[in-house]
Coordinates of C-alpha atoms (C1' of nucleotides) in Angstrom, one line a residue:
Chain A
M18 CA 60.9 -34.0 68.3
P19 CA 57.5 -34.1 66.5
Q20 CA 55.4 -31.0 66.6
K21 CA 52.1 -31.3 68.3
A22 CA 50.2 -29.2 65.8
T23 CA 51.9 -30.0 62.5
S24 CA 50.9 -27.7 59.6
P25 CA 48.6 -29.6 57.2
K26 CA 50.1 -30.9 54.0
Y27 CA 47.4 -29.2 52.0
V28 CA 44.3 -27.1 52.4
R29 CA 41.2 -29.0 51.8
L30 CA 38.4 -27.1 50.0
T31 CA 34.9 -27.9 48.8
G32 CA 34.6 -29.2 45.3
E33 CA 32.9 -26.1 44.2
E34 CA 35.6 -23.8 45.6
R35 CA 38.4 -25.9 44.2
R36 CA 36.8 -25.9 40.8
A37 CA 36.5 -22.1 40.8
R38 CA 40.2 -21.8 41.7
L39 CA 41.2 -24.2 38.9
I40 CA 39.2 -22.2 36.5
E41 CA 40.9 -19.0 37.7
A42 CA 44.3 -20.6 37.2
G43 CA 43.3 -21.8 33.8
L44 CA 42.3 -18.3 32.8
A45 CA 45.6 -17.0 34.0
C46 CA 47.6 -19.5 32.0
M47 CA 45.5 -18.9 28.9
A48 CA 45.9 -15.2 29.2
R49 CA 49.7 -15.7 29.5
G50 CA 50.2 -18.2 26.7
G51 CA 47.1 -19.1 24.9
I52 CA 46.0 -22.7 24.5
Q53 CA 49.6 -23.9 24.6
E54 CA 49.9 -22.8 28.2
F55 CA 46.5 -24.3 29.0
T56 CA 48.0 -27.6 30.2
V57 CA 47.6 -29.8 33.2
D58 CA 51.1 -29.0 34.5
K59 CA 50.9 -25.3 34.1
I60 CA 47.4 -24.9 35.5
C61 CA 48.1 -27.1 38.5
A62 CA 51.3 -25.2 39.2
E63 CA 49.4 -21.9 38.9
A64 CA 46.8 -23.2 41.3
G65 CA 49.4 -24.7 43.6
V66 CA 47.9 -28.2 43.6
S67 CA 49.0 -31.6 42.4
R68 CA 48.5 -32.8 38.8
G69 CA 45.6 -35.2 39.7
L70 CA 43.1 -32.6 40.7
I71 CA 41.9 -31.4 37.3
I72 CA 40.7 -34.8 36.3
H73 CA 39.2 -35.4 39.7
H74 CA 37.1 -32.3 39.7
F75 CA 36.4 -31.9 36.0
G76 CA 36.9 -35.4 34.5
S77 CA 38.9 -34.1 31.6
M78 CA 40.8 -31.1 30.4
N79 CA 38.1 -30.5 27.8
A80 CA 35.5 -30.1 30.5
L81 CA 37.8 -27.6 32.3
L82 CA 38.0 -25.7 29.0
T83 CA 34.3 -25.6 28.7
A84 CA 34.0 -24.4 32.3
V85 CA 36.6 -21.7 31.6
Y86 CA 34.6 -20.5 28.6
A87 CA 31.4 -20.3 30.6
T88 CA 33.1 -18.4 33.4
M89 CA 34.6 -15.9 30.9
Y90 CA 31.2 -15.3 29.4
D91 CA 29.5 -14.9 32.7
G92 CA 32.1 -12.5 33.9
S93 CA 31.6 -10.2 30.9
T94 CA 27.8 -10.2 30.9
K95 CA 27.5 -9.8 34.6
L96 CA 29.2 -6.5 34.5
T97 CA 26.6 -5.2 32.0
R98 CA 23.7 -6.3 34.1
D99 CA 23.5 -3.9 37.1
L100 CA 24.0 -0.2 36.1
A101 CA 22.3 2.8 34.5
P102 CA 21.5 5.7 37.0
G103 CA 20.6 8.4 34.5
E104 CA 22.2 7.1 31.3
T105 CA 20.7 5.1 28.6
R106 CA 21.1 1.4 28.7
L107 CA 23.2 1.6 25.5
A108 CA 25.6 4.1 26.9
A109 CA 25.9 1.9 30.0
L110 CA 26.6 -1.2 27.9
L111 CA 29.3 0.6 26.0
N112 CA 30.9 1.8 29.3
A113 CA 30.8 -1.7 30.6
F114 CA 32.4 -3.2 27.5
F115 CA 35.3 -0.8 27.5
A116 CA 35.9 -0.8 31.3
P117 CA 39.4 -1.9 32.2
E118 CA 38.2 -5.2 33.7
V119 CA 36.7 -6.3 30.3
F120 CA 38.7 -4.4 27.7
N121 CA 42.3 -5.4 28.3
R122 CA 45.0 -7.4 26.7
E123 CA 44.7 -10.4 29.0
A124 CA 41.0 -10.7 28.5
F125 CA 41.2 -10.6 24.7
N126 CA 44.1 -13.0 24.7
I127 CA 41.7 -15.4 26.4
W128 CA 38.9 -14.5 24.0
L129 CA 41.1 -15.0 21.0
T130 CA 42.1 -18.4 22.3
L131 CA 38.5 -19.4 23.1
W132 CA 37.2 -18.3 19.7
G133 CA 39.9 -20.4 18.1
Q134 CA 38.6 -23.3 20.0
I135 CA 34.9 -22.8 19.4
S136 CA 35.1 -23.7 15.7
I137 CA 37.0 -26.9 16.6
N138 CA 35.4 -28.1 19.8
P139 CA 31.7 -29.0 19.5
D140 CA 31.1 -28.6 23.2
L141 CA 32.2 -25.0 23.2
R142 CA 30.3 -24.4 20.0
D143 CA 26.9 -25.3 21.6
E144 CA 27.7 -23.2 24.7
H145 CA 28.6 -20.3 22.5
R146 CA 25.5 -20.3 20.4
V147 CA 23.2 -19.6 23.3
Q148 CA 25.4 -17.1 25.0
Y149 CA 26.1 -15.1 21.9
A150 CA 22.5 -14.9 20.9
D151 CA 21.6 -13.5 24.4
Y152 CA 24.4 -11.0 24.1
V153 CA 23.3 -9.7 20.7
R154 CA 19.7 -9.5 21.8
D155 CA 20.8 -7.4 24.8
V156 CA 22.6 -4.9 22.5
A157 CA 19.8 -4.8 20.1
D158 CA 17.3 -4.0 22.8
A159 CA 19.5 -1.2 24.1
I160 CA 19.8 0.2 20.6
S161 CA 16.1 -0.1 20.1
E162 CA 15.4 1.8 23.3
V163 CA 17.4 4.8 22.1
A164 CA 16.0 4.6 18.6
V165 CA 12.4 4.7 19.9
A166 CA 13.2 7.6 22.3
R167 CA 14.8 9.5 19.3
G168 CA 11.9 8.6 17.0
R169 CA 14.3 7.1 14.6
N170 CA 13.6 4.1 12.5
V171 CA 16.6 1.7 12.5
D172 CA 17.2 -2.0 12.0
A173 CA 18.3 -2.5 15.6
D174 CA 19.1 -6.2 15.0
A175 CA 21.4 -5.6 12.1
L176 CA 23.0 -2.7 13.8
A177 CA 23.5 -4.8 16.9
R178 CA 25.1 -7.7 15.0
S179 CA 27.5 -5.3 13.3
L180 CA 28.3 -3.4 16.5
V181 CA 29.1 -6.6 18.3
C182 CA 31.5 -7.6 15.5
L183 CA 33.1 -4.2 15.6
I184 CA 33.6 -4.5 19.3
D185 CA 35.3 -7.9 18.9
G186 CA 37.5 -6.6 16.2
L187 CA 38.5 -3.6 18.3
G188 CA 39.3 -5.9 21.1
I189 CA 41.6 -8.0 19.0
Q190 CA 43.4 -5.0 17.7
H191 CA 43.9 -3.8 21.3
C192 CA 45.2 -7.2 22.2
I193 CA 47.7 -7.4 19.4
E194 CA 48.9 -3.8 19.6
P195 CA 47.5 -2.0 22.6
T196 CA 49.0 1.4 21.9
S197 CA 47.3 1.6 18.5
M198 CA 43.8 0.9 19.9
Q199 CA 43.1 2.0 23.4
A200 CA 39.8 1.7 25.3
D201 CA 38.9 5.3 24.6
D202 CA 39.6 5.0 20.9
A203 CA 37.6 1.9 20.7
K204 CA 34.6 3.4 22.6
A205 CA 34.8 6.4 20.4
A206 CA 34.8 4.2 17.3
C207 CA 31.6 2.5 18.5
R208 CA 29.9 5.8 19.2
F209 CA 31.0 7.0 15.8
F210 CA 29.6 3.9 14.3
L211 CA 26.2 4.5 16.0
L212 CA 26.1 8.3 15.6
P213 CA 24.6 8.5 12.1
H214 CA 21.9 6.1 13.0
L215 CA 20.9 7.2 16.5
G216 CA 22.4 10.6 17.0
S217 CA 24.2 11.2 20.3
F218 CA 23.0 9.2 23.3
Chain B
M1 CA 62.1 -60.6 -11.1
P2 CA 63.4 -57.1 -10.6
Q3 CA 61.9 -54.3 -12.6
K4 CA 64.3 -52.5 -14.9
A5 CA 62.7 -49.1 -14.3
T6 CA 61.6 -49.1 -10.6
S7 CA 59.3 -46.4 -9.5
P8 CA 61.2 -43.9 -7.4
K9 CA 60.8 -44.1 -3.6
Y10 CA 59.9 -40.4 -3.5
V11 CA 59.5 -37.3 -5.7
R12 CA 62.4 -34.9 -5.3
L13 CA 61.5 -31.2 -5.5
T14 CA 63.5 -28.0 -5.3
G15 CA 63.7 -26.5 -1.8
E16 CA 61.5 -23.7 -2.8
E17 CA 58.7 -25.9 -4.2
R18 CA 58.9 -28.2 -1.2
R19 CA 58.7 -25.3 1.2
A20 CA 55.6 -24.0 -0.6
R21 CA 54.0 -27.4 -0.3
L22 CA 54.8 -27.7 3.4
I23 CA 53.3 -24.2 4.0
E24 CA 50.2 -25.3 2.2
A25 CA 50.0 -28.4 4.3
G26 CA 50.5 -26.4 7.4
L27 CA 47.6 -24.1 6.4
A28 CA 45.4 -27.0 5.8
C29 CA 46.1 -28.5 9.2
M30 CA 45.6 -25.1 10.9
A31 CA 42.3 -24.6 9.2
R32 CA 41.2 -28.0 10.3
G33 CA 42.3 -27.9 13.9
G34 CA 44.0 -24.7 14.9
I35 CA 47.4 -24.6 16.5
Q36 CA 46.8 -28.0 18.0
E37 CA 46.9 -29.7 14.6
F38 CA 49.8 -27.6 13.5
T39 CA 52.3 -30.3 14.4
V40 CA 55.2 -32.0 12.7
D41 CA 53.3 -35.3 12.4
K42 CA 50.1 -33.9 11.0
I43 CA 51.7 -31.5 8.6
C44 CA 54.1 -34.0 7.1
A45 CA 51.3 -36.6 6.8
E46 CA 49.2 -33.9 5.1
A47 CA 52.1 -33.2 2.7
G48 CA 52.9 -36.8 2.2
V49 CA 56.5 -36.6 3.3
S50 CA 58.6 -38.0 6.1
R51 CA 58.9 -36.2 9.5
G52 CA 62.4 -34.9 8.9
L53 CA 61.5 -32.5 6.1
I54 CA 60.2 -29.5 8.1
I55 CA 63.4 -29.1 10.1
H56 CA 65.4 -29.7 7.0
H57 CA 63.7 -27.0 5.0
F58 CA 62.7 -24.5 7.8
G59 CA 65.0 -25.2 10.7
S60 CA 62.2 -25.2 13.2
M61 CA 58.5 -25.4 13.5
N62 CA 58.5 -21.8 14.6
A63 CA 60.1 -20.7 11.3
L64 CA 57.4 -22.7 9.4
L65 CA 54.7 -20.9 11.5
T66 CA 56.2 -17.5 10.5
A67 CA 56.3 -18.6 6.9
V68 CA 52.7 -19.7 7.1
Y69 CA 51.7 -16.3 8.5
A70 CA 53.6 -14.4 5.7
T71 CA 51.9 -16.6 3.1
M72 CA 48.5 -16.0 4.6
Y73 CA 49.0 -12.2 4.5
D74 CA 50.4 -12.2 1.0
G75 CA 47.5 -14.3 -0.2
S76 CA 45.0 -11.8 1.2
T77 CA 46.6 -8.6 0.0
K78 CA 47.6 -9.9 -3.4
L79 CA 43.9 -10.4 -4.3
T80 CA 43.3 -6.7 -3.5
R81 CA 46.1 -5.4 -5.8
D82 CA 44.9 -6.0 -9.3
L83 CA 41.4 -4.8 -9.9
A84 CA 39.1 -1.9 -10.5
P85 CA 37.7 -1.5 -14.1
G86 CA 35.2 1.2 -13.5
E87 CA 34.6 0.9 -9.8
T88 CA 36.2 2.9 -7.0
R89 CA 39.2 1.4 -5.3
L90 CA 37.1 1.2 -2.1
A91 CA 34.4 -0.9 -3.7
A92 CA 37.0 -3.1 -5.2
L93 CA 38.7 -3.6 -1.9
L94 CA 35.4 -4.6 -0.3
N95 CA 34.6 -7.0 -3.1
A96 CA 38.0 -8.6 -2.6
F97 CA 37.7 -8.9 1.2
F98 CA 34.4 -10.7 0.9
A99 CA 35.3 -12.9 -2.1
P100 CA 34.9 -16.6 -1.3
E101 CA 38.7 -17.2 -1.5
V102 CA 39.2 -14.8 1.4
F103 CA 36.0 -14.7 3.4
N104 CA 35.4 -18.3 4.3
R105 CA 35.5 -20.5 7.4
E106 CA 38.8 -22.1 6.8
A107 CA 40.6 -18.8 6.2
F108 CA 39.2 -17.2 9.4
N109 CA 40.0 -20.4 11.4
I110 CA 43.6 -19.8 10.3
W111 CA 43.4 -16.1 11.1
L112 CA 42.0 -16.7 14.5
T113 CA 44.8 -19.2 15.2
L114 CA 47.5 -16.8 13.9
W115 CA 46.1 -13.8 15.8
G116 CA 46.2 -15.9 18.9
Q117 CA 49.9 -16.6 18.2
I118 CA 50.8 -13.0 17.4
S119 CA 50.4 -11.8 21.0
I120 CA 52.6 -14.7 22.2
N121 CA 55.2 -15.2 19.5
P122 CA 57.6 -12.2 19.1
D123 CA 58.6 -13.2 15.6
L124 CA 55.1 -13.1 14.4
R125 CA 54.5 -9.8 16.2
D126 CA 57.1 -8.0 14.3
E127 CA 56.0 -9.4 11.0
H128 CA 52.4 -8.4 11.8
R129 CA 53.2 -4.8 12.7
V130 CA 54.4 -3.9 9.2
Q131 CA 51.8 -5.9 7.3
Y132 CA 48.9 -4.5 9.2
A133 CA 50.1 -0.9 8.9
D134 CA 50.2 -1.3 5.1
Y135 CA 46.8 -2.9 5.1
V136 CA 45.2 0.0 7.1
R137 CA 46.9 2.6 4.9
D138 CA 45.6 0.9 1.8
V139 CA 42.0 1.1 3.2
A140 CA 42.5 4.7 4.4
D141 CA 43.7 5.7 0.9
A142 CA 40.7 4.1 -0.7
I143 CA 38.3 5.8 1.7
S144 CA 40.1 9.1 1.1
E145 CA 39.7 8.8 -2.6
V146 CA 36.0 8.4 -2.3
A147 CA 35.7 11.2 0.3
V148 CA 37.6 13.7 -2.0
A149 CA 35.5 12.7 -5.0
R150 CA 32.3 13.3 -2.9
G151 CA 33.7 16.5 -1.4
R152 CA 33.2 15.1 2.0
N153 CA 35.5 15.8 4.9
V154 CA 36.1 12.6 6.9
D155 CA 38.9 11.3 9.1
A156 CA 39.9 8.6 6.7
D157 CA 42.5 7.1 9.0
A158 CA 40.1 6.7 11.9
L159 CA 37.4 5.3 9.6
A160 CA 39.9 2.9 8.1
R161 CA 41.0 1.6 11.5
S162 CA 37.5 1.0 12.6
L163 CA 36.5 -0.6 9.3
V164 CA 39.4 -3.0 9.5
C165 CA 38.3 -4.0 13.0
L166 CA 34.8 -4.4 11.8
I167 CA 35.9 -6.7 9.0
D168 CA 37.9 -8.8 11.4
G169 CA 34.9 -9.1 13.7
L170 CA 32.6 -10.0 10.9
G171 CA 35.0 -12.7 9.7
I172 CA 35.2 -14.2 13.2
Q173 CA 31.5 -14.4 13.4
H174 CA 31.3 -16.0 10.0
C175 CA 33.9 -18.5 11.1
I176 CA 32.1 -19.4 14.3
E177 CA 28.6 -19.5 12.9
P178 CA 28.6 -19.2 9.1
T179 CA 24.8 -19.1 8.7
S180 CA 24.4 -16.1 11.0
M181 CA 26.9 -14.0 9.1
Q182 CA 27.4 -14.7 5.4
A183 CA 29.6 -12.8 3.0
D184 CA 26.8 -10.7 1.6
D185 CA 25.6 -9.8 5.1
A186 CA 29.2 -8.8 6.1
K187 CA 29.7 -6.7 3.0
A188 CA 26.4 -5.0 3.5
A189 CA 27.4 -4.3 7.1
C190 CA 30.6 -2.6 5.9
R191 CA 28.7 -0.5 3.3
F192 CA 26.2 0.4 6.0
F193 CA 29.1 1.4 8.2
L194 CA 30.5 3.7 5.6
L195 CA 27.3 5.0 4.1
P196 CA 26.7 7.9 6.5
H197 CA 30.2 9.2 6.1
L198 CA 30.8 8.7 2.4
G199 CA 27.3 8.2 0.8
S200 CA 27.0 5.4 -1.7
F201 CA 30.1 4.5 -3.7
Chain C
dG23 C1' 79.0 -43.4 -16.5
dC24 C1' 80.3 -41.3 -12.4
dC25 C1' 80.6 -37.9 -8.9
dA26 C1' 79.0 -34.6 -5.7
dC27 C1' 75.4 -32.4 -3.6
dA28 C1' 71.0 -31.7 -1.7
dA29 C1' 66.5 -33.6 -1.0
dC30 C1' 64.7 -37.1 1.6
dT31 C1' 63.7 -41.1 4.7
dA32 C1' 63.9 -43.3 9.0
dT33 C1' 64.7 -43.5 13.6
dA34 C1' 66.2 -42.1 18.0
dC35 C1' 66.0 -38.9 21.9
dG36 C1' 64.4 -36.2 25.8
dG37 C1' 60.5 -33.7 27.2
dT38 C1' 55.8 -33.2 28.1
dA39 C1' 50.9 -34.0 27.0
dG40 C1' 46.3 -36.0 29.2
dT41 C1' 44.7 -39.7 31.9
dT42 C1' 44.6 -43.5 35.4
dC43 C1' 44.9 -45.1 39.9
dA44 C1' 46.4 -46.6 44.5
dA45 C1' 47.4 -44.6 48.7
dC46 C1' 47.2 -40.6 51.9
dA47 C1' 44.9 -37.2 54.8
dG48 C1' 41.6 -33.6 56.4
dA49 C1' 37.0 -33.0 58.4
dG50 C1' 32.5 -33.9 59.9
dA51 C1' 29.4 -37.7 61.9
dA52 C1' 28.6 -41.1 65.2
Chain D
dT14 C1' 37.8 -41.6 69.7
dT15 C1' 36.9 -43.8 65.7
dC16 C1' 34.6 -44.2 61.2
dT17 C1' 33.6 -42.7 56.7
dC18 C1' 33.7 -39.9 53.0
dT19 C1' 36.1 -37.4 49.7
dG20 C1' 39.5 -34.0 48.6
dT21 C1' 44.2 -34.6 47.5
dT22 C1' 48.8 -36.4 46.3
dG23 C1' 52.1 -38.3 43.4
dA24 C1' 53.8 -41.7 40.5
dA25 C1' 53.0 -44.5 36.4
dC26 C1' 51.3 -45.0 31.8
dT27 C1' 50.9 -44.4 26.8
dA28 C1' 51.0 -41.2 23.2
dC29 C1' 52.9 -37.5 20.9
dC30 C1' 55.6 -33.2 20.8
dG31 C1' 59.9 -30.8 18.3
dT32 C1' 64.5 -31.7 17.2
dA33 C1' 68.8 -34.1 15.8
dT34 C1' 71.2 -37.1 12.8
dA35 C1' 72.9 -41.0 10.2
dG36 C1' 72.1 -43.1 6.1
dT37 C1' 69.7 -43.4 1.5
dT38 C1' 68.4 -41.8 -3.0
dG39 C1' 67.3 -38.9 -6.9
dT40 C1' 69.3 -35.4 -10.1
dG41 C1' 72.2 -32.4 -12.7
dG42 C1' 77.1 -31.4 -14.1
dC43 C1' 81.1 -33.3 -15.7

DNA sequence: GCCACAACTATACGGTAGTTCAACAGAGAA
DNA sequence: TTCTCTGTTGAACTACCGTATAGTTGTGGC
C-alpha cells in the first residue's frame, strides 16, 4: 500500500545554501581531526549527504579547502567589525579576539591546520596574503588611535605585527594545553604587552 | 661474465643509524609537504630504501611520527644549551632561537605540522607536555637572571610564557610569509617585548 | 668457510583517498 | 500535467595509504 505523500528521499537546497553547509561540515571535521579528517567521506557524512556533492558544488576538495579558509577568516574579522560603545577600538578588538566564539580549542585546531596548508597550497597562500594584511592594518590603526589620544609616539605598525604574532602564539598554546593558557590569561598577556607602550586603555 | 666482487644490493646499517636516517627523511618530507607528505612511500623514497623498513624499525608510522617530534625538540633545545661567553643567558637564548638553523621556513613548516598533530595524537601530547614545560622554565630562569641583576621585580614566569608564545607566532609568520618577518625582525620584536620590563640586556 | 641473526627487499592485502559519471528526483515554468 | 533544469545519489575507478610477511642478503662471531 503505497503512501500518497511519501517523504522525499532528500532535501533539495540552493547551491549557495548547500555550499555553506558543506563548508560548515568541513570546519567541524577539521576541528575534530585536522587535515586528516578533512576528507570526502567524513565531510559528506557530517553534512548528511552523498559523496558526490562536494565535487558537484566545489569542483574539487582543494576548492572546498579554500572556501573553508575564506569562511574562517570572514568569521573572525566580522566579529571585530561592529562594536565599541564607549571603549577604544583597540580594547574592543582585544575583547573580540578573546571572546569564546573566536578563542577556543576548536577554532585554533582549525587555524593550526589551515596555517599548515598555507605554506603548501598556493591557492591558500594568495588568499592569506590579502586577508592578513587587512587584519594587521586594522590592529595598527587601533593602536595608532590610542597612541595619538595618549600623545605617545609609537611604531604602531611594528607593534601591531608583533601583537598579531603574540595572539597567534597564545591561541596555539590554548589549543594544545587549554588549562595552561585561558582566554583571560591570553588577553592579560596582550594588555601587558601593550602597557609599556600605550599605558592603560 | 660475472663480476668477482659484485656491488652489494644495499648498504646495511645498524638499527640506530637507519632509524636516524628515516627520521631525517621524515623531517624532509614534512618540511616539504606537511603531514600529507609524511607517508611510507615518500619517506622511504627520500631515504632511498624499500617500503618495509619503517615498520621494521619503528613498528608503525605513528611511532616514527613520535620519534620525529622528539628529534625536532632535541634539535632545538640542544642549540640553546652550550653557549654564553660574556652575554646573559637570555641574550644567548634569543640568539639561538633566531639562528638560521632554528628559525627558518622548513623548521616552522615542521613545527606547524607537529603542533597540528599534538592536539589530535595522544602520544605526541604527552611528549609535548614535558618538553614544553622544560622549555618555558628555561626561558623563565634566563629572564629571572636578568631581572635580578637589574634589580627589577618582574613576573618571570608570566613573561616567559608570553615570550614563548610570541616566538611561536613570529615563527609562523616567517614560515607563511618569510619576507614580512625575518629573523632580525623577529629577534627585535622579542627584545622590544622585553625592553620595558628588563631594560636592555 | 660457515652459521646465525638482523637488516633489508619485494610484494600482497584490505581500506580509503579524490574524482568521474550515469541515472534519479525535486521544484518551478509553461 | 508535463517539461526542463539542476541538485542529488550511489557506484565505479584509479591511486595510494599503512601494515604484514615471506624470502633475500649482508655481516660479524665462530
